[in-house]
XYZ file of C-alpha atoms in Angstrom:
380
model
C 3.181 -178.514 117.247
C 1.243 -180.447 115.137
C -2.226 -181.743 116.487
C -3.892 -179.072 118.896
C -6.307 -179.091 121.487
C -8.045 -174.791 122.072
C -9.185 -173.957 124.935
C -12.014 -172.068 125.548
C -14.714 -171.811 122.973
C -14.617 -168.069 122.808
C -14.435 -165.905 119.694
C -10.644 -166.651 119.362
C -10.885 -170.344 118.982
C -14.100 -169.543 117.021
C -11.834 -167.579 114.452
C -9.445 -170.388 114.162
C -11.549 -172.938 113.881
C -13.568 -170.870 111.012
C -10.012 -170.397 108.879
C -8.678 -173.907 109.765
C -7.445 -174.689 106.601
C -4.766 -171.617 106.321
C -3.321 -173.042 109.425
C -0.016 -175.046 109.542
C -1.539 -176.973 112.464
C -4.481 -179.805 112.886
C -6.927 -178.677 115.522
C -8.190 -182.235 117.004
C -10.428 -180.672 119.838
C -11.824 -177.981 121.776
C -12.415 -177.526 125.576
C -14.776 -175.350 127.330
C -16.584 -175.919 130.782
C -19.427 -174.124 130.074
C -20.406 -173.967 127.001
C -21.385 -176.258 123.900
C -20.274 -179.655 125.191
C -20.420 -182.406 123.097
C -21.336 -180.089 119.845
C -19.304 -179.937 116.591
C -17.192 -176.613 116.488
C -17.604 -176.203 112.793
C -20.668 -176.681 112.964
C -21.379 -173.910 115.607
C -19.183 -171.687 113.678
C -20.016 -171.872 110.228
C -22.350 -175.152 109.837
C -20.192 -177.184 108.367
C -19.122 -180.389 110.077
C -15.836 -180.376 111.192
C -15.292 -183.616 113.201
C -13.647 -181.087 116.666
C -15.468 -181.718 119.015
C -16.390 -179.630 122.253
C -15.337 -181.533 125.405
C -15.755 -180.339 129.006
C -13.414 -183.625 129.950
C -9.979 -182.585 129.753
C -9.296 -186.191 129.760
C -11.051 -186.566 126.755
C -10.043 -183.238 125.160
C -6.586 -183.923 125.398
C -6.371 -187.049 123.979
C -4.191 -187.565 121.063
C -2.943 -183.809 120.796
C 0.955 -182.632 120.948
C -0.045 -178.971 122.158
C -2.867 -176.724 124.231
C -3.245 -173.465 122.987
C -4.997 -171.536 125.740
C -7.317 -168.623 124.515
C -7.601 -167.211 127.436
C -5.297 -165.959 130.266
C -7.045 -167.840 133.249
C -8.199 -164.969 134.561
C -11.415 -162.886 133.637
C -11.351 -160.339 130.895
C -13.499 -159.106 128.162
C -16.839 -159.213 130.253
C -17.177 -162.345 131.141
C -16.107 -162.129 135.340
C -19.326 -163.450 136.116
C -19.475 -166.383 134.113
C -15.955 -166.397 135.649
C -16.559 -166.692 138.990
C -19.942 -168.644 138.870
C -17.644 -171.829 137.095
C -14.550 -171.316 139.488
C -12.977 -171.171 135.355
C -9.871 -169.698 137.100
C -9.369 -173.189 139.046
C -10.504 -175.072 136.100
C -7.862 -173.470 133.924
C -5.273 -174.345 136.202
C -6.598 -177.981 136.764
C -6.157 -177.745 132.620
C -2.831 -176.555 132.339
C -1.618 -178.711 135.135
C -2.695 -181.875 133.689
C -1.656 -181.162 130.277
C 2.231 -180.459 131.720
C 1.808 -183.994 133.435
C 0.970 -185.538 130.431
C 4.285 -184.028 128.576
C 1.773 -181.404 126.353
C 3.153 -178.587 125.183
C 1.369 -175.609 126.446
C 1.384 -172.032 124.409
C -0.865 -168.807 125.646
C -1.509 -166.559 123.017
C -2.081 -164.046 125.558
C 0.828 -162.458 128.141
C 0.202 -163.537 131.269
C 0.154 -160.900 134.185
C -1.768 -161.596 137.182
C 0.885 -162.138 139.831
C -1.470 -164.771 141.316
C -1.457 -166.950 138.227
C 2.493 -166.219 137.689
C 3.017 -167.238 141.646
C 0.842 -169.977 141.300
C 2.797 -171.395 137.861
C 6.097 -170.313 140.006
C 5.111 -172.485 142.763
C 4.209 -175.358 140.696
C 6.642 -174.794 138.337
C 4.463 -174.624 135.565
C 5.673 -173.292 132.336
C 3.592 -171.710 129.797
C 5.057 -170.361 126.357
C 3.924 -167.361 124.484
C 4.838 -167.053 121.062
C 4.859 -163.412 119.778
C 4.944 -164.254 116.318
C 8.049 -163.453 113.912
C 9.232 -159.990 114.979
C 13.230 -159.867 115.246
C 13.387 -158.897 111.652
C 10.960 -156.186 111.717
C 12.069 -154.721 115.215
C 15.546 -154.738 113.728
C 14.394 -152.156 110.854
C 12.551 -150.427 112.606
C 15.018 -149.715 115.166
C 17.381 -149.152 111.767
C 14.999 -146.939 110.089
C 13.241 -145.137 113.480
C 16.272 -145.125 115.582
C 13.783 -146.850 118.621
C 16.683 -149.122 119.627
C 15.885 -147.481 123.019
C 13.502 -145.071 124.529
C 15.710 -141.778 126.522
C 14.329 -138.540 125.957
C 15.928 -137.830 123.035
C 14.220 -140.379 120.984
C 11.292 -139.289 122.019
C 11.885 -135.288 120.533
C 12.046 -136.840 117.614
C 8.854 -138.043 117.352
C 8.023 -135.484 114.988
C 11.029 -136.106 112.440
C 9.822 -139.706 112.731
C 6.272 -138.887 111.626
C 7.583 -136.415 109.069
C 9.842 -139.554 107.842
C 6.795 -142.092 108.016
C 4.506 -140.632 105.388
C 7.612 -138.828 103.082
C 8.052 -142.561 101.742
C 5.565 -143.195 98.823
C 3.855 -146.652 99.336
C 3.046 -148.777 96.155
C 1.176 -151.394 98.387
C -2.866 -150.711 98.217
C -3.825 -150.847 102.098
C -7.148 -152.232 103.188
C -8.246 -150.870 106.939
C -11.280 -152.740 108.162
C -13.146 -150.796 111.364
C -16.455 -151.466 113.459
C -18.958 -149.599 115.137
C -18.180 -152.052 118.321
C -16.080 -155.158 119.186
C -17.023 -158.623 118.473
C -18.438 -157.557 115.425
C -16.751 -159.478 112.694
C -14.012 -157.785 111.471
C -11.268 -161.018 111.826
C -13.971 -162.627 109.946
C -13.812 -160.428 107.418
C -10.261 -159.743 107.072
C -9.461 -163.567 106.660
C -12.394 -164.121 104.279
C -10.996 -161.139 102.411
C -7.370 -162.453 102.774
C -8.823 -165.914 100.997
C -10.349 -164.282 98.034
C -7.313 -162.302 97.359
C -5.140 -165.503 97.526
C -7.783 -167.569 95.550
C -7.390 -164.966 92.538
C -3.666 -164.827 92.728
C -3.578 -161.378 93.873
C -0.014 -161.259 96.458
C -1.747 -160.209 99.965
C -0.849 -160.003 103.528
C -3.297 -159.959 106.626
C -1.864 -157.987 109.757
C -3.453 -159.682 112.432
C -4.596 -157.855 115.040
C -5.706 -160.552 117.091
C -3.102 -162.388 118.981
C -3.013 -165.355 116.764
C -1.213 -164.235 113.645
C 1.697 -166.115 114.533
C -0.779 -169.816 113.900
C -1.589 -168.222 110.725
C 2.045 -167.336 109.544
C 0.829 -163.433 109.091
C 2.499 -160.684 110.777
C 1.132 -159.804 114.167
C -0.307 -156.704 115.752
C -1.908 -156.975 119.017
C -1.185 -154.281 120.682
C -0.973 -156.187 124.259
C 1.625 -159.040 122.793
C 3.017 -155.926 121.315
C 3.674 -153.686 125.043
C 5.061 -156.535 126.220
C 8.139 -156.288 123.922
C 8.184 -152.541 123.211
C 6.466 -148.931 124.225
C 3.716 -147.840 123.503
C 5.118 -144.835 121.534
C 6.622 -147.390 118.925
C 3.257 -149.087 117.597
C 2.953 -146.747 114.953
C 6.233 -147.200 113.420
C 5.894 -150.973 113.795
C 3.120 -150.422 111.949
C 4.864 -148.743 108.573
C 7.841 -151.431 108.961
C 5.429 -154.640 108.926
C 3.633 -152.310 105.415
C 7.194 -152.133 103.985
C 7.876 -155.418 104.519
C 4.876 -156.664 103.378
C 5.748 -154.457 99.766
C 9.067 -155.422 100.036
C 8.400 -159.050 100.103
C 5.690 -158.455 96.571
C 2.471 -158.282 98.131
C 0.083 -155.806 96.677
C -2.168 -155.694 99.120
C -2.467 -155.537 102.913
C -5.503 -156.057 105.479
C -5.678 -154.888 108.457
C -8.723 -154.905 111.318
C -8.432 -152.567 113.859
C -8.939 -153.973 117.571
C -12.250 -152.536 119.227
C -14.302 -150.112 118.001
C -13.359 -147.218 116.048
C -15.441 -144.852 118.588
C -13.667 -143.315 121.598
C -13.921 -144.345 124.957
C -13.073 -143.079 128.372
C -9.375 -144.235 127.995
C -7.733 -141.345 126.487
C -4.436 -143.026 125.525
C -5.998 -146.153 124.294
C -8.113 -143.283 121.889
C -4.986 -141.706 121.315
C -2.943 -144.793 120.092
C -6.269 -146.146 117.826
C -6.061 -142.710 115.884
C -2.192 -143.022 115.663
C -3.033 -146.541 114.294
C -5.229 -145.460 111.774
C -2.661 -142.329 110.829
C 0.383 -144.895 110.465
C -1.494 -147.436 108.499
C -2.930 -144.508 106.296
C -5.384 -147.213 104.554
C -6.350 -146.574 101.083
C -9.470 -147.919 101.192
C -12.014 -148.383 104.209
C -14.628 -150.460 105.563
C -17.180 -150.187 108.318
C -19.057 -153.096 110.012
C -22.125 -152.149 111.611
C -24.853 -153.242 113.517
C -28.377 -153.073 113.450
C -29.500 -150.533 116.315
C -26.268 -148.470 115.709
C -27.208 -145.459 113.474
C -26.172 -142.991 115.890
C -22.796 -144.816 115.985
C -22.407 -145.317 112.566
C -22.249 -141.664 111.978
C -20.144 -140.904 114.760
C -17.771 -143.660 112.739
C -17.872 -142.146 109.188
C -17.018 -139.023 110.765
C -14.285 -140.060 112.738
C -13.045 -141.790 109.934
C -13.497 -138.935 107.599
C -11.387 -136.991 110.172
C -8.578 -139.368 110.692
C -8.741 -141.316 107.177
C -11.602 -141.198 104.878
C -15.000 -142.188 104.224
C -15.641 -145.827 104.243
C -16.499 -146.922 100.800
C -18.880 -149.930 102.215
C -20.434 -150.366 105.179
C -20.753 -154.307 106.325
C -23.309 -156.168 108.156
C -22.660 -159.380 109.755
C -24.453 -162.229 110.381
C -24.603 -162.795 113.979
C -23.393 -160.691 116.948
C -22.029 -161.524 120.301
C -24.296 -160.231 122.614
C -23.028 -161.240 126.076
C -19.519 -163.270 126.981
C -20.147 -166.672 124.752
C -23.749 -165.762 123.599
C -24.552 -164.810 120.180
C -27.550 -163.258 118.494
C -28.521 -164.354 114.987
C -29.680 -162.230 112.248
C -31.753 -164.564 109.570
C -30.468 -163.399 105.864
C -34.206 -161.492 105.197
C -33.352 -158.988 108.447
C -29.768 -158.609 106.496
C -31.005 -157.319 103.199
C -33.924 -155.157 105.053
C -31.176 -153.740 107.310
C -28.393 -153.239 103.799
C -31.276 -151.208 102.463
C -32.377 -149.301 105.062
C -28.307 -147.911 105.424
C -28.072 -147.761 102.028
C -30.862 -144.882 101.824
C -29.828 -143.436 105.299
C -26.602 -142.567 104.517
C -25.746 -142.552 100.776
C -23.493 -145.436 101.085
C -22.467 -148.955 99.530
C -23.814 -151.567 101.999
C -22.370 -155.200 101.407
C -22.962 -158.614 103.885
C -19.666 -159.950 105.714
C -20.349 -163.705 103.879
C -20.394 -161.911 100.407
C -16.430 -160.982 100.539
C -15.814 -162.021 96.900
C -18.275 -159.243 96.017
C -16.303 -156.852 98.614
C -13.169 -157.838 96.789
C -14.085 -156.783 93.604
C -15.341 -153.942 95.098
C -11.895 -152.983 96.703
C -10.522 -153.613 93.158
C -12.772 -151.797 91.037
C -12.276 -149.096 93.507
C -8.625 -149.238 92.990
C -8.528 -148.761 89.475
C -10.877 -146.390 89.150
C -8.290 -144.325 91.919
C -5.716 -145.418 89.364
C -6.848 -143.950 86.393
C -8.010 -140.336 88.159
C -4.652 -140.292 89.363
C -3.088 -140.692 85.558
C -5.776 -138.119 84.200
C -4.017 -135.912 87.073
């Protein structure tokens, strides 16, 4: 795998084409049948020219790469049936795939696939599509060592509490960064990677736990928790969790970033609220931040509590710069609303209000935070 085509242009392939250069990979194109053909993907992303181009050819798309890396399952998800169904993308995708496999191109998902309709149809065809899951034999194999989660009767599970117990009786030297948001598609991959840059570009041993189902492209340990399920249960995220933090410390980091998945808010799924807070318990960050929006007070409060419940009170709030406001559309927030907006929170609720594109000063922020924790705990 070493030139790659993405495919679609949705906020996955936007996040790799925005970090390109801490890939081990050369992204040549992009493909998307509805959106942005012909347009410069870096230059959509970030405005800088990138020479990947948007093609809604798969002919042309395709040309001169070794691997597709599809972004999306082929069927509809994260709001965007319509757009779905209006495009026939499910038939397109397969048209994709199908000529790619022709053509002797590798083809990974970074998704599980489950409709049985797509798995009949790639059955039928004999169509085979690879998902990588990242490096996890090592860290299932401690944490089976250390957790005893080598399987799942009923007596592992009465131990839940011992294993809790165990989790936080181990002192942590590794400073943990948790990055959380009032509401998805927000920014906070953005941030973590930006964050995971300035760390690196000052020397200062880091690891980003990826959240998104990608970390495996960027050669950081993974944690999304549907590439996750389809390995292990449910019950075991949160001790995955503490093994991928000890073997971040264990391998000399001092640092590790995390972005939660979603908003930090409940919803109407009680499990999936029940795992986030379990998420947020296991990590046990020492330092938070908040992403926000900009017609989101009464969500911003319901955040700092939660987080003040489960964690602790985020020492900066972030805004970002744009905001995805229906399935491939984004609205833009020009750099005078920004500052209005980071003073208006900053009198509302008594807090430190930074911009996502200013991560060096977010760094330094995290750092002077750190030692200033340092020295009160000395004084102790």
């Amino acid at each position: 795998m070493k030139k790659v085509a993405l495919y679609p242009f949705n906020k996955i392939t936007q996040g790799l084409i925005r970090f390109r250069d801490l890939l081990d990979v050369e992204i040549v194109s992009v493909i998307d049948f509805v959106f942005q053909a012909g347009c410069d993907a870096g230059e959509l992303v970030d405005g800088t020219l990138s020479d990947i181009f948007i093609y809604a050819s798969q002919e042309e798309g395709l040309a001169g790469v070794d691997t597709l890396i599809l972004n999306d399952p082929g069927t509809s998800f994260g709001g965007n049936k319509g757009i779905f169904d209006e495009n026939d993308l499910t038939g397109l995708w397969r048209k994709l795939v199908t000529y790619a496999v022709l053509r002797g191109i590798r083809v990974i998902s970074v998704h599980d696939i489950y409709d049985q309709d797509t798995l009949s149809w790639m059955k039928e065809n004999q169509i085979k599509i690879e998902v990588i899951h990242g490096s996890r034999d090592n860290l299932f194999k401690d944490m089976d060592a250390r957790y005893g989660t080598e399987s799942s009767n009923t007596e592992h599970y009465l131990m839940q509490f011992e294993n809790e117990a165990l989790m936080f009786s181990i002192p942590k030297k590794i400073k943990r960064i948790g990055i959380f948001a009032t509401r998805g598609c927000i920014g906070k991959f953005t941030l973590q990677m930006k964050l995971f840059k300035e760390f690196k570009k000052n020397d200062i041993p880091v690891t980003a736990f990826i959240t998104e189902p990608t970390g495996f492209l960027f050669g950081q340990p993974e944690g999304d928790i549907f590439k996750f399920l389809a390995q292990r249960p449910l019950e075991q995220y949160p001790y995955y969790i503490d093994t991928v933090v000890d073997h971040s410390e264990r391998n000399g980091n001092e640092w590790i970033i995390m972005a939660g998945q979603s908003s930090i808010l409940p919803t109407s799924n009680i499990a999936f609220n029940s795992l986030r807070f379990a998420m947020l318990k296991s990590f046990n960050p020492d330092h938070v931040l908040l992403i926000v929006g900009f017609n989101d007070d009464e969500q911003i409060r319901d955040a700092i509590e939660i987080l003040r419940i489960y964690s602790k009170r985020p020492i900066s709030l972030l805004l970002p710069d744009k905001i995805e406001s229906s399935y491939g559309q984004y609205e833009a927030y020009p750099y005078e609303r920004r500052i209005a907006r980071k003073v208006e929170l900053q009198q509302k609720f008594l807090i430190h209000v930074d911009l996502i594109e200013e991560a060096a000063d977010v760094m330094n922020l995290l750092l002077e935070a750190e030692n200033a924790s340092s020295i009160a705990g000395r004084g102790k």
